[in-house]
Structure formats: structure tokens, C-alpha cells
mmCIF file of C-alpha atoms in Angstrom:
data_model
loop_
_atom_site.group_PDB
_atom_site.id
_atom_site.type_symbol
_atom_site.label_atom_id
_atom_site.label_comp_id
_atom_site.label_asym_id
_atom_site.label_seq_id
_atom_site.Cartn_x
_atom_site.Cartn_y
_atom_site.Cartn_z
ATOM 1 C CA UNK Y 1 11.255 18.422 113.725
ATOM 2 C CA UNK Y 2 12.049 17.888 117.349
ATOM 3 C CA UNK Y 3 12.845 21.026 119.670
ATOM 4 C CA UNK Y 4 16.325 18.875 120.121
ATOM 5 C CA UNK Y 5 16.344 18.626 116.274
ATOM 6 C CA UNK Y 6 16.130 22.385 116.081
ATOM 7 C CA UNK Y 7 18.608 22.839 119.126
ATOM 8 C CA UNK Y 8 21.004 20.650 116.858
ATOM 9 C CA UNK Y 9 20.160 22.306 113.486
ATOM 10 C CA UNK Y 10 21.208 25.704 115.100
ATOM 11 C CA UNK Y 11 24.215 24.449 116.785
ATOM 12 C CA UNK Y 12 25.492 23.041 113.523
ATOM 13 C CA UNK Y 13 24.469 26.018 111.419
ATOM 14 C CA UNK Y 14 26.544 28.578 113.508
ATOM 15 C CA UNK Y 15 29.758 25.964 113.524
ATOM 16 C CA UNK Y 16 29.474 25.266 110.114
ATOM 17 C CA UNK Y 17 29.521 29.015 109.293
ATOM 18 C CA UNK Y 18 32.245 29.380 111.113
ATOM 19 C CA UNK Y 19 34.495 27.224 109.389
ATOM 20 C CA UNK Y 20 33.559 28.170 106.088
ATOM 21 C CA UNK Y 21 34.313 31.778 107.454
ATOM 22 C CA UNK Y 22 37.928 30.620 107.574
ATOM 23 C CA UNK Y 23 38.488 28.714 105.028
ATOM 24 C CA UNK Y 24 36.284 29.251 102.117
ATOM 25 C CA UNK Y 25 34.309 25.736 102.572
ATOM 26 C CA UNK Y 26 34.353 22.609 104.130
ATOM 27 C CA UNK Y 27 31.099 24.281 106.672
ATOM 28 C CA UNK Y 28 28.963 23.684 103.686
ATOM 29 C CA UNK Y 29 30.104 19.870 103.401
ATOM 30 C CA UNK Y 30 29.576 18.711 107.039
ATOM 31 C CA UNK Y 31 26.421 20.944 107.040
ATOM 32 C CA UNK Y 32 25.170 18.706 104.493
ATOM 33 C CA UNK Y 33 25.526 15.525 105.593
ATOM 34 C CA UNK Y 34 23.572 16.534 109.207
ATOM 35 C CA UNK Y 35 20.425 17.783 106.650
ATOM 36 C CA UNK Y 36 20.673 14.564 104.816
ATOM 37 C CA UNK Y 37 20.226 12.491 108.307
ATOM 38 C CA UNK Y 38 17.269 15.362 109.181
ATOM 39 C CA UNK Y 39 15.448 15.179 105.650
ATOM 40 C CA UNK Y 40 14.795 13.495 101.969
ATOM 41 C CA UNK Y 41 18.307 14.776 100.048
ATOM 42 C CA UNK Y 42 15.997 16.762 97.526
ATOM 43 C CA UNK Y 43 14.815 18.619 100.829
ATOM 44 C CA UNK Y 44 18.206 19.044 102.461
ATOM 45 C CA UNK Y 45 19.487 20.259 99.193
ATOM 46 C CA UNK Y 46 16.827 22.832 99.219
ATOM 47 C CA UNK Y 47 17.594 23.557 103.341
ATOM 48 C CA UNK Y 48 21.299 23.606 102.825
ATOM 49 C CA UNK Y 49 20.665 26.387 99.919
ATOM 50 C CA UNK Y 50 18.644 28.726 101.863
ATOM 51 C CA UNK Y 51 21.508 28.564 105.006
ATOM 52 C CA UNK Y 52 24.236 28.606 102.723
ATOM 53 C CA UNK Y 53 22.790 31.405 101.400
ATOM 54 C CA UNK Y 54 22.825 33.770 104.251
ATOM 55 C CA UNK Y 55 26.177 32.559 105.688
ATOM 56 C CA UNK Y 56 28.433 32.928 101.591
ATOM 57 C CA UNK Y 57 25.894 36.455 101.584
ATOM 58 C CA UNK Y 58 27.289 37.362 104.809
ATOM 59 C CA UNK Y 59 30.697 36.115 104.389
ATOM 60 C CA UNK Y 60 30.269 38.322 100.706
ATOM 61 C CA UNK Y 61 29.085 41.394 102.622
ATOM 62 C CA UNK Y 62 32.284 40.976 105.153
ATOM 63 C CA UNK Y 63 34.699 40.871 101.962
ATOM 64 C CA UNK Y 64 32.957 42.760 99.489
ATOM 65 C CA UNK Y 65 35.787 45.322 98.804
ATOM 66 C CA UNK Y 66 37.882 41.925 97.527
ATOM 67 C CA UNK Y 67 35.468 40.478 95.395
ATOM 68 C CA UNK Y 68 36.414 40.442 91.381
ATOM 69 C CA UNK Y 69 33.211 41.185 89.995
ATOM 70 C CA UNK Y 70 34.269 40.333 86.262
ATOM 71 C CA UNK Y 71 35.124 36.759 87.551
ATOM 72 C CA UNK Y 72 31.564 36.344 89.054
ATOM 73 C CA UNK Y 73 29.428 37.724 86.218
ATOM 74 C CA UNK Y 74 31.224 34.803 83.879
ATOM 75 C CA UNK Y 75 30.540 32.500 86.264
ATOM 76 C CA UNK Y 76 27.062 32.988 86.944
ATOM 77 C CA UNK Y 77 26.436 32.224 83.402
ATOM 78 C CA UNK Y 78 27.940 29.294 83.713
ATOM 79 C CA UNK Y 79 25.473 28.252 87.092
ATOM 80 C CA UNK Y 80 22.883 29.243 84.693
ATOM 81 C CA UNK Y 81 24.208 26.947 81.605
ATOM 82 C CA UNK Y 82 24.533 24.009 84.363
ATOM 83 C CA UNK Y 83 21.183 24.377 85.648
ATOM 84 C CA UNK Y 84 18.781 24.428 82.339
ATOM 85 C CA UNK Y 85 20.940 21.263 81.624
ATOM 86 C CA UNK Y 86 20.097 19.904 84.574
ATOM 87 C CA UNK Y 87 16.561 20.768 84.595
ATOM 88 C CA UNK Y 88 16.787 18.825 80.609
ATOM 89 C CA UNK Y 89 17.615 15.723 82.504
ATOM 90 C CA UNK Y 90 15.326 15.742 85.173
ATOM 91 C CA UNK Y 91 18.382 15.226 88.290
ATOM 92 C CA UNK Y 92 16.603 14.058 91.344
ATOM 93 C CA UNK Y 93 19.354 13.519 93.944
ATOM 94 C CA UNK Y 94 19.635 10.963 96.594
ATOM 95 C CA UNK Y 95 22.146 10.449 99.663
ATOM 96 C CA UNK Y 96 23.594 7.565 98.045
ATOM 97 C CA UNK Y 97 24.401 9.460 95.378
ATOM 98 C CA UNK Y 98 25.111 12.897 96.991
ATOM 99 C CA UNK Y 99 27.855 11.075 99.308
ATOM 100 C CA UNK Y 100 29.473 9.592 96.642
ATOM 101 C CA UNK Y 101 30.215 12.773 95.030
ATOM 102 C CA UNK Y 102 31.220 14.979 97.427
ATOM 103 C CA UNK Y 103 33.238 11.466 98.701
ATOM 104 C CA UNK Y 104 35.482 12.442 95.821
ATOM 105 C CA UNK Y 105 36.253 16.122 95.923
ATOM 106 C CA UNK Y 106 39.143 15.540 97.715
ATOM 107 C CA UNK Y 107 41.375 14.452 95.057
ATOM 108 C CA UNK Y 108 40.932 17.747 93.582
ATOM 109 C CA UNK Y 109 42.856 19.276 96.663
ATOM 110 C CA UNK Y 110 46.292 16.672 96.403
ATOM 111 C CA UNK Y 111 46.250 16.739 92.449
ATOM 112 C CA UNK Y 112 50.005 18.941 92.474
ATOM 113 C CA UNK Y 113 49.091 22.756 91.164
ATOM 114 C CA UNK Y 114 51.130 22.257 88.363
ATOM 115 C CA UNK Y 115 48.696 19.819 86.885
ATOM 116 C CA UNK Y 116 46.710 22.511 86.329
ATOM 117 C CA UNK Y 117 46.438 25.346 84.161
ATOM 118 C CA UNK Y 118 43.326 26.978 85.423
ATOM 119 C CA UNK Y 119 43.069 30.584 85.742
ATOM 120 C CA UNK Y 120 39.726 32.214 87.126
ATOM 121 C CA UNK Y 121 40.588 35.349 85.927
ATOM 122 C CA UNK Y 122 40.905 34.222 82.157
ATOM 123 C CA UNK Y 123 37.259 34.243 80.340
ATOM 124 C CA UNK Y 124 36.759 30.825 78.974
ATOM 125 C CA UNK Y 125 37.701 29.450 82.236
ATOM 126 C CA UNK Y 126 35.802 31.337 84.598
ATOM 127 C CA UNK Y 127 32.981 30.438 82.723
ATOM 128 C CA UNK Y 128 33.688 26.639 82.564
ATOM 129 C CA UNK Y 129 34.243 27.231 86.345
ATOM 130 C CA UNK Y 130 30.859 28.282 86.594
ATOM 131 C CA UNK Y 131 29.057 25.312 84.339
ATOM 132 C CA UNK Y 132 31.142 22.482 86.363
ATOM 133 C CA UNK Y 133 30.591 24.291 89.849
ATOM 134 C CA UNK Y 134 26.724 24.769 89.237
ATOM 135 C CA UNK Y 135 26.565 21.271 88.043
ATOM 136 C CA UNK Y 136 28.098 19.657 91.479
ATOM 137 C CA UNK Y 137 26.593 22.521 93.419
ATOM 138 C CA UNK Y 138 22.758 21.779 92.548
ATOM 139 C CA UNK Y 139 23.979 17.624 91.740
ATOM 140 C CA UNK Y 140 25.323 17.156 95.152
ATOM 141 C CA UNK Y 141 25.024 20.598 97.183
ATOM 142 C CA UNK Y 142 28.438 21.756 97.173
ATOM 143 C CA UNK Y 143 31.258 22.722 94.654
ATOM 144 C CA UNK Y 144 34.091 24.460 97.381
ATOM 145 C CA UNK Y 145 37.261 22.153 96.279
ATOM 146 C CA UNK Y 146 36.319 22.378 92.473
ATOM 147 C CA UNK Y 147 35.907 26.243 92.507
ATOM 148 C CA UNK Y 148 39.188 26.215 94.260
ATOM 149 C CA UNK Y 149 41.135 24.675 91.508
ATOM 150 C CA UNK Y 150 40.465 27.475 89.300
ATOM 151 C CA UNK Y 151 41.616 29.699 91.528
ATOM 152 C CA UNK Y 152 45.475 28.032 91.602
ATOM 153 C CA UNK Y 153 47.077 29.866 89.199
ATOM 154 C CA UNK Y 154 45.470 33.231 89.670
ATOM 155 C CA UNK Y 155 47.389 35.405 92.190
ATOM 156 C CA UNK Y 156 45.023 36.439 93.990
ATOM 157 C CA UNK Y 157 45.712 36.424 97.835
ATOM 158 C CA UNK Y 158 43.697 34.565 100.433
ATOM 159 C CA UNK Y 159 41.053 36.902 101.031
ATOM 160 C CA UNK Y 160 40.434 38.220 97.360
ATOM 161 C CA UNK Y 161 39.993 33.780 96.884
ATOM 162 C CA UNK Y 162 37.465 33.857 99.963
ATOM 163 C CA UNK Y 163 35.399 36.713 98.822
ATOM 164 C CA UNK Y 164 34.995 36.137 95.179
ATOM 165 C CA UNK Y 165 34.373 32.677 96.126
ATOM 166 C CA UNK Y 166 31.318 33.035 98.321
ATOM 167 C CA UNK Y 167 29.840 35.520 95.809
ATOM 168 C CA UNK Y 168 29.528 32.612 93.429
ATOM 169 C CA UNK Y 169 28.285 30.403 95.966
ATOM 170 C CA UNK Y 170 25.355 33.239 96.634
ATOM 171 C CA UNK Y 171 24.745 32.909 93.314
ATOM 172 C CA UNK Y 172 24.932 29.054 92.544
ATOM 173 C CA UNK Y 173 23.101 28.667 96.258
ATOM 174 C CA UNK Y 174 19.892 30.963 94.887
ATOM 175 C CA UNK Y 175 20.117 29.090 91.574
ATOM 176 C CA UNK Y 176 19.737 25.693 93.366
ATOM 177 C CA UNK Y 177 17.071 26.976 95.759
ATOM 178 C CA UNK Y 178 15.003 27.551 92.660
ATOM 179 C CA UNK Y 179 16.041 24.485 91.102
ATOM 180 C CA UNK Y 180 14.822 22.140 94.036
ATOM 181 C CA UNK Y 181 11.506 24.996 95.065
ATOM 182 C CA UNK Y 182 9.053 22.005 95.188
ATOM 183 C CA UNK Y 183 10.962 20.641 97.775
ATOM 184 C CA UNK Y 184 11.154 23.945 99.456
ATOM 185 C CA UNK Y 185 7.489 23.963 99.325
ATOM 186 C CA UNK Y 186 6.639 21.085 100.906
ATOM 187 C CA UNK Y 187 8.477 21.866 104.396
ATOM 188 C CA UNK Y 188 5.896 21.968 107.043
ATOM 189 C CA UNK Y 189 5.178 25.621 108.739
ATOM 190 C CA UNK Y 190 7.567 24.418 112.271
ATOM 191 C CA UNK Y 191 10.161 23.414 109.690
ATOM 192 C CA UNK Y 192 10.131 26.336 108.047
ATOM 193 C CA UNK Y 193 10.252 28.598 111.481
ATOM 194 C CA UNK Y 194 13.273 26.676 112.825
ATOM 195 C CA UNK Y 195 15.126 27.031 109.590
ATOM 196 C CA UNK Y 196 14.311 30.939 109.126
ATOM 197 C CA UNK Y 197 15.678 30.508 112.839
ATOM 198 C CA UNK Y 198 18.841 29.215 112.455
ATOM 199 C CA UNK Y 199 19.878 31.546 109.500
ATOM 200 C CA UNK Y 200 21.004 34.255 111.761
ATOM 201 C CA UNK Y 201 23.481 31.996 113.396
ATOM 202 C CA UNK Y 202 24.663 31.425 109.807
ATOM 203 C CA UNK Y 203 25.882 35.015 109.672
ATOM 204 C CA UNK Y 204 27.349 34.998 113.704
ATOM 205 C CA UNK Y 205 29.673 31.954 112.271
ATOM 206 C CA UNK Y 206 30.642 33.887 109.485
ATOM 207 C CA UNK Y 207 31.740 36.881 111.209
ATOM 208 C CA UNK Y 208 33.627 34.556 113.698
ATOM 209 C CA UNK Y 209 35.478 32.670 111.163
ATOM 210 C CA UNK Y 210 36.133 35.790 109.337
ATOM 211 C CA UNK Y 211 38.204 37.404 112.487
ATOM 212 C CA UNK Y 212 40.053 33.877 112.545
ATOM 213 C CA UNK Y 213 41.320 34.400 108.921
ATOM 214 C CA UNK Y 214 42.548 37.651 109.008
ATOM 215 C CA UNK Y 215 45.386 35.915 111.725
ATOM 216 C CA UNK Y 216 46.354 32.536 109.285
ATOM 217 C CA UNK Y 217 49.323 32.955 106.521
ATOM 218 C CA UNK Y 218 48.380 31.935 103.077
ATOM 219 C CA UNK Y 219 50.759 28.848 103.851
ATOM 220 C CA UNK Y 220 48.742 27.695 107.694
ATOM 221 C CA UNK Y 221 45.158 28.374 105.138
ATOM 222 C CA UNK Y 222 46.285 26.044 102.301
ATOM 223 C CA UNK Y 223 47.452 23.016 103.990
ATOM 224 C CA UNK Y 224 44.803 23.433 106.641
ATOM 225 C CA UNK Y 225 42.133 23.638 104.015
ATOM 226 C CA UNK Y 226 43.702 20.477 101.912
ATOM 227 C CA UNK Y 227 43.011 18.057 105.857
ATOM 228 C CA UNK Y 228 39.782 19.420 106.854
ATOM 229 C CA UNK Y 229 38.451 18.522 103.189
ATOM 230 C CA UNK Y 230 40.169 15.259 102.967
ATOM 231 C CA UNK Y 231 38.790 14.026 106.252
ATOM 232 C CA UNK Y 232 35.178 14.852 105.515
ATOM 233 C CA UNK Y 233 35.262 13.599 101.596
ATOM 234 C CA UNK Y 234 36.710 10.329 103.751
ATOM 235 C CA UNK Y 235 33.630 10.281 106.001
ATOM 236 C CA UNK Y 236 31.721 10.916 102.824
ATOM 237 C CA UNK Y 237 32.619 8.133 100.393
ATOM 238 C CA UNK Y 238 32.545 5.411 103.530
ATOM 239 C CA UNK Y 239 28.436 6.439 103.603
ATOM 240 C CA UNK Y 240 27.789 6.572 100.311
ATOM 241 C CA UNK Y 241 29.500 3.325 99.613
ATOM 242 C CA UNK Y 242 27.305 1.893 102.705
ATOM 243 C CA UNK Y 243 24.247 3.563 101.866
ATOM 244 C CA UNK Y 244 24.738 1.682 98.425
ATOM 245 C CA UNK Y 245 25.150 -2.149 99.806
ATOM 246 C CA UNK Y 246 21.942 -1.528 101.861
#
């Protein structure tokens, strides 16, 4: 990796965090998509866990007092339930395939609430929140609009959804980390050292984006959230759909 590579992979880290500060995701997706033009997707996967990590840790840390801990616990077991399946299969991701997915999410954010009758807080959901979120978390590196669904119906308020939200993307981000640890391995020593550099920023973006959401009304957060996903699942689908004709 170049010094400007680094420069760049810092940059992006700290804006990244930042967003996801505010709005729960959406850092996570655009984060990806500069690791996949940086490295082999099994490799950014592996990257993108490790930063993702310390910014949803931070962002945890910032909001712990809001967290629902029952929801989490059910969840986790889920990630785990996704992941051996997973590892049955043998998944190998590629960018084709990655873009394609995450291309998609955004119909999950116009599909009208009423559709739904998801409730995190309910037992059997929470935990099929956790199978489908650690599937399309360790499948194509990020699960923010499908967590969110099962958050609709809940009642919880803006930051209570933020915080319990990046505790289960610590979790499902350490669960994928393990999952793609050969890749991990193979990053070269410099690699490594910018990477481990970056992660601070990851927290600096969080804490940013976390002073920005304490000022936005559950109404400016929703519909702001439902663009900024759109737009990048947009950008998404047009690359995988190119990366497939080549």
C-alpha cells in the first residue's frame, strides 16, 4: 500500500465513522466499496471487520446506557447459527457478488412499515434478526438496512435503535473477522501498520457523528437515513452489474 493509499484509507475511515455515528450505517457501506478497489473482497471483508469493529465498539461504548442487552444476546446466536452455515458451504465472496447484494438493500428501506411485522424485542425474531444479519454481514460485509427492519415496530427511540444496533454489529463484525482470519493473515506487515493506524480515526468519527445525532428529530434521522442508503445501494448495483459483463 502506497503512503497516498494509507493517506486515503485514513481519510475514509474517519468519514465513514462519522456517518455511521449519525445514522446507524451507511459509513460501513461506502467504506466497503473503497477496500474492495484497495484489496481481494475476501481481504477487504476481513479489513472492513477489524475497522468496523472499533468504530460500532466505540459508537457501543458512547451509547452503552441505551443498549437492550436481551435483544443482543438472541441475536448473537443467531450470527453464530449464520456463520457455521456458512462455514458448511464454503462462501468465498467476490466484488461482483458483494455489490450485487448490498446493490439491493435499499428496497428494504421504501418497503411501507406496515408491511412488516417485525419486532426486535420479541424472541423468535430477534433471533431470526441475528441468522439473516450474520448471513449478509459475513456474505457481503454489511447488514445496516436489514437489522433496521426489525427494529420498525419496536418503540424504541433513535438512540436506544443506534446503540443496540452497533452492539450487534461488534458482535457480527468479530464473528466475520474470524470467519475470513486467513485472509487476515496474509496482509503484509505495512498493511497491517496502516490499518492498526487508521482504527483510531474510526473512533474520532464516531464521537463526531455521535454529537450530530443528539441535534436530528427521529423524523430529519429516518428520511435522511432512507436517501443516503438508496444512493449508495444505487452506486452499488451499477458496479456489480458492470463488474459482471466484464
Amino acid at each position: 500500500m502506497t503512503l497516498m493509499g494509507g493517506l486515503a484509507l485514513i481519510s475514509v475511515v474517519f468519514l465513514t465513522s462519522m456517518l455511521s455515528g449519525v445514522f446507524g450505517m451507511a459509513g460501513g457501506l461506502v467504506l466497503l466499496w473503497f477496500l474492495l478497489i484497495m484489496f481481494p473482497a475476501g481481504t477487504a471483508m476481513a479489513v472492513h471487520g477489524v475497522i468496523q469493529l472499533t468504530s460500532n465498539g466505540s459508537r457501543a461504548w458512547l451509547s452503552r446506557r441505551f443498549i437492550v442487552w436481551r435483544i443482543v444476546m438472541l441475536m448473537t446466536l443467531g450470527v453464530l447459527i449464520a456463520a457455521g452455515l456458512l462455514l458448511l458451504f464454503s462462501y468465498s465472496p467476490n466484488a461482483a457478488t458483494v455489490s450485487l447484494f448490498i446493490g439491493l438493500m435499499p428496497i428494504l428501506v421504501w418497503i411501507p412499515k406496515r408491511w412488516f411485522h417485525l419486532d426486535a424485542n420479541r424472541t423468535s425474531h430477534a433471533l431470526g434478526c441475528g441468522i439473516a444479519a450474520g448471513s449478509l454481514t459475513i456474505a457481503a460485509g454489511v447488514s445496516g438496512p436489514l437489522i433496521d427492519i426489525f427494529f420498525v415496530r419496536s418503540q424504541m427511540d433513535q438512540r436506544q435503535v443506534v446503540a443496540t444496533k452497533a452492539m450487534i454489529q461488534v458482535v457480527a463484525h468479530s464473528i466475520k473477522i474470524l470467519f475470513y482470519l486467513g485472509a487476515v493473515m496474509a496482509l503484509s506487515t505495512s498493511e497491517w501498520g496502516i490499518v492498526l493506524l487508521a482504527t483510531p480515526f474510526a473512533i474520532f468519527g464516531t464521537h463526531t457523528g455521535n454529537r450530530i445525532l443528539q441535534r436530528l428529530t427521529d423524523a430529519n434521522f429516518r428520511t435522511w437515513t432512507r436517501w443516503i442508503v438508496t444512493g449508495i445501494g444505487i452506486f452499488y448495483l451499477l458496479q456489480g452489474l458492470f463488474l459482471l459483463t466484464r
